[in-house]
Amino acid sequence: RMPASDPAADRRQRASVAFSLCFLSLAFSITAFGSSYWCEGTRKVAKPFCTGQSKGDHCIRFNSPDANNSNAVQYIWETGDDKFVDRKFHAGIWYSCEEIINEEGEKCRSFISLTPPGDRGVLWLSIVAELLYIILLLIGAILMSLEMCYYSTVIDGLKINAFSAVVTVLAGLLGMVAHMMYTTVFQMTVNLGPEDWRPHTWDYGWSYCLAWASFACCMAAAVTTINKYTKTILEFKHKRKMLERSLKIKYKFPDH
């Protein structure tokens, strides 16, 4: 016969798993929130005129003295893809950056200023929801760590467990809504944003994947916490039934 597992050790193990998942979710969400790689892509721009001694594939050299007149500019836009260059960019919740042609470094600007005025309210809602998501994850992690180190009655631990489960589920719902709202705002900005920003090709970046990985860890922590709570309640009910049964037997056949 297999030895029965220790319920207290099992509860501690589940609490440890839930805390680890919640902490991982918190780390992922903070990293994603502060980064600017939610979306990455390229923007097709006309090559600038070569100045001074600069040469290469990233600029156009004209021999005519009036290279800056309107005919020359018109010539650039009518000659096809060889007169254009792909400029890489990446954008996050806070700002969007793109590389500078023929120079080192990047040029960044606020993503909020690029968003169409009609969608800025949704973007701010997304930012508030992300902040609340992080705060609730932090509260959940503190409650779970408190539960792990709490050596009082099981009932008190159960109360903390129930509260941390509610907080974590609420955090997960807020995170999901925040990520979906940002996705909608970015797609609207691609279609209706400034002409000098609209990307030619784009895709979601590592920060976006990290944000959804954070949501997955958060929901896994919530499920583990709820499962632990339910199992503890069932153990109590089972013990109560066994106690009632033993009392009934004692009442029917009292010891002389």
XYZ file of C-alpha atoms in Angstrom:
256
model
C 0.000 0.000 0.000
C 1.300 3.493 -0.908
C 1.911 5.821 2.055
C -0.577 8.692 2.314
C 0.810 12.072 1.305
C 1.143 14.783 3.939
C -1.648 17.373 3.310
C 0.386 20.222 4.836
C 3.416 19.476 2.613
C 1.135 19.221 -0.423
C -0.410 22.618 0.391
C 3.038 24.199 0.780
C 4.145 22.744 -2.568
C 1.071 24.126 -4.364
C 1.552 27.522 -2.712
C 5.179 27.540 -3.869
C 4.175 26.733 -7.479
C 1.481 29.453 -7.468
C 3.932 32.043 -6.072
C 6.603 31.132 -8.661
C 4.102 31.532 -11.531
C 2.800 34.834 -10.140
C 6.338 36.219 -9.679
C 7.282 35.142 -13.219
C 4.149 36.843 -14.557
C 5.042 40.041 -12.677
C 8.615 40.053 -14.047
C 7.389 39.482 -17.617
C 4.732 42.201 -17.403
C 7.119 44.860 -16.018
C 9.706 44.049 -18.724
C 7.097 44.226 -21.506
C 5.491 47.413 -20.159
C 8.787 49.324 -20.140
C 10.076 48.116 -23.537
C 9.355 49.394 -27.056
C 9.348 46.106 -28.979
C 5.630 45.288 -28.927
C 5.599 45.719 -32.711
C 8.486 45.724 -35.203
C 8.661 46.349 -38.936
C 9.994 48.473 -41.758
C 9.022 51.753 -43.363
C 9.763 52.403 -47.047
C 11.317 55.873 -47.457
C 12.932 57.664 -50.391
C 16.725 57.654 -50.298
C 18.191 61.048 -49.406
C 20.680 62.870 -51.661
C 24.320 62.067 -51.013
C 26.118 64.934 -49.322
C 29.859 65.560 -49.388
C 31.904 62.388 -49.696
C 29.087 60.011 -48.662
C 28.495 57.088 -51.013
C 26.744 53.772 -50.975
C 23.327 52.210 -51.352
C 21.584 54.451 -48.843
C 21.698 57.722 -50.772
C 21.313 59.058 -54.343
C 24.125 60.960 -56.063
C 23.257 63.533 -58.746
C 25.843 65.157 -60.978
C 23.602 68.062 -61.974
C 24.137 71.322 -60.049
C 20.385 71.780 -59.535
C 19.888 68.389 -57.886
C 17.578 69.826 -55.291
C 14.943 71.155 -57.689
C 11.439 69.699 -57.987
C 12.219 67.658 -61.152
C 14.929 65.736 -59.321
C 12.605 65.021 -56.418
C 9.889 63.880 -58.830
C 12.453 61.610 -60.483
C 13.101 59.869 -57.153
C 9.450 59.005 -56.598
C 8.915 57.698 -60.136
C 11.888 55.378 -60.558
C 10.774 52.385 -58.487
C 12.030 50.389 -55.537
C 15.743 50.956 -56.194
C 15.309 54.572 -55.100
C 13.764 53.546 -51.792
C 15.266 52.110 -48.639
C 13.629 50.082 -45.837
C 13.973 51.832 -42.509
C 13.494 49.541 -39.484
C 11.290 50.652 -36.614
C 9.929 49.288 -33.341
C 7.093 50.588 -31.187
C 5.776 50.014 -27.683
C 3.146 51.505 -25.429
C 5.193 54.621 -24.669
C 7.304 55.427 -27.719
C 8.243 54.437 -31.265
C 11.833 54.420 -32.574
C 13.266 54.106 -36.095
C 16.823 53.898 -37.367
C 18.541 56.914 -38.894
C 19.795 56.332 -42.464
C 23.573 56.862 -42.947
C 24.018 57.462 -39.204
C 24.314 55.465 -36.001
C 21.497 55.404 -33.487
C 17.734 55.820 -33.565
C 15.174 58.605 -33.609
C 12.352 58.126 -31.085
C 9.019 59.874 -30.572
C 6.045 59.377 -28.306
C 3.645 56.680 -29.513
C 0.756 58.534 -27.843
C 1.376 61.533 -30.141
C 1.274 59.222 -33.205
C -2.075 57.676 -32.250
C -5.164 59.140 -33.995
C -6.951 61.590 -31.626
C -10.080 59.413 -31.600
C -8.108 56.398 -30.286
C -5.997 58.120 -27.626
C -8.645 57.498 -24.982
C -8.469 53.752 -25.676
C -4.663 53.864 -25.454
C -4.820 55.622 -22.068
C -7.333 53.018 -20.873
C -4.886 50.328 -22.015
C -2.044 52.008 -20.058
C -4.195 52.294 -16.894
C -5.283 48.637 -17.244
C -1.629 47.547 -17.640
C -0.647 49.485 -14.498
C -3.528 47.955 -12.517
C -2.539 44.530 -13.867
C 1.011 44.973 -12.522
C -0.240 46.317 -9.146
C -2.668 43.391 -8.691
C 0.046 40.892 -9.641
C 2.299 42.466 -7.004
C -0.475 42.215 -4.374
C -1.088 38.583 -5.401
C 2.611 37.735 -5.099
C 2.779 39.371 -1.616
C -0.299 37.445 -0.448
C 1.085 34.151 -1.779
C 4.452 34.713 -0.087
C 2.588 35.599 3.139
C 0.613 32.367 2.873
C 3.806 30.343 2.377
C 5.375 31.834 5.527
C 2.181 31.801 7.602
C 2.369 29.239 10.400
C -0.899 30.011 12.214
C -4.196 28.142 11.777
C -5.159 26.529 8.474
C -8.335 28.654 8.414
C -6.306 31.898 8.313
C -4.175 30.463 5.494
C -7.358 29.531 3.657
C -8.655 33.113 3.877
C -5.406 34.483 2.431
C -5.538 31.800 -0.264
C -9.087 32.822 -1.284
C -8.188 36.517 -1.452
C -5.009 35.881 -3.504
C -7.057 33.740 -5.933
C -9.582 36.565 -6.485
C -6.812 39.164 -6.931
C -4.907 36.987 -9.439
C -8.013 36.221 -11.534
C -8.906 39.931 -11.623
C -5.320 40.755 -12.650
C -5.483 38.234 -15.501
C -8.742 39.708 -16.836
C -7.304 43.240 -16.721
C -4.112 42.099 -18.474
C -6.061 40.423 -21.272
C -8.222 43.536 -21.829
C -5.148 45.833 -21.774
C -3.251 43.759 -24.356
C -6.263 43.542 -26.662
C -6.900 47.300 -26.432
C -3.269 48.058 -27.333
C -3.487 45.689 -30.321
C -6.594 47.528 -31.576
C -4.979 50.966 -31.095
C -1.801 49.942 -32.928
C -3.748 48.598 -35.914
C -5.772 51.833 -36.076
C -2.527 53.862 -35.929
C -1.101 51.806 -38.816
C -4.148 52.718 -40.935
C -4.803 56.294 -39.781
C -1.519 57.465 -38.235
C 0.861 60.114 -39.626
C 2.132 59.581 -43.181
C 5.755 59.855 -42.044
C 5.297 56.933 -39.625
C 2.992 54.371 -41.276
C 4.875 51.055 -41.694
C 5.247 49.174 -44.962
C 5.506 45.797 -43.195
C 5.120 44.996 -39.502
C 4.675 42.149 -37.052
C 4.433 41.665 -33.296
C 7.734 41.735 -31.400
C 9.177 39.910 -28.391
C 7.639 42.320 -25.871
C 4.148 41.527 -27.158
C 4.853 37.796 -26.812
C 6.255 38.428 -23.310
C 3.080 40.321 -22.324
C 0.889 37.364 -23.348
C 3.291 34.920 -21.646
C 2.796 37.017 -18.493
C -0.987 36.644 -18.885
C -0.623 32.851 -19.312
C 1.534 32.591 -16.144
C -0.963 34.764 -14.252
C -3.905 32.528 -15.181
C -1.863 29.394 -14.362
C -1.116 30.883 -10.910
C -4.826 31.658 -10.445
C -5.858 28.115 -11.413
C -3.243 26.608 -9.044
C -4.437 28.839 -6.184
C -8.123 28.017 -6.766
C -7.258 24.320 -7.026
C -5.388 24.489 -3.704
C -8.326 26.281 -2.052
C -10.847 23.724 -3.357
C -8.699 20.770 -2.295
C -8.293 22.179 1.237
C -12.074 22.699 1.542
C -12.710 19.114 0.384
C -10.171 17.815 2.927
C -12.027 19.690 5.685
C -15.370 18.259 4.565
C -13.923 14.737 4.477
C -12.439 15.113 7.985
C -15.758 16.469 9.261
C -17.665 13.479 7.815
C -15.192 11.038 9.355
C -15.496 12.810 12.718
C -19.307 12.750 12.587
C -19.250 9.048 11.679
C -16.930 8.180 14.555
C -19.115 10.167 16.980
C -22.239 8.321 15.799
C -20.510 4.958 16.325
C -19.410 6.029 19.814
C -22.948 7.173 20.616
C -24.451 3.843 19.513
C -21.799 1.664 21.198
C -20.460 3.605 24.213
C -17.495 2.218 26.098
C -18.362 0.661 29.495
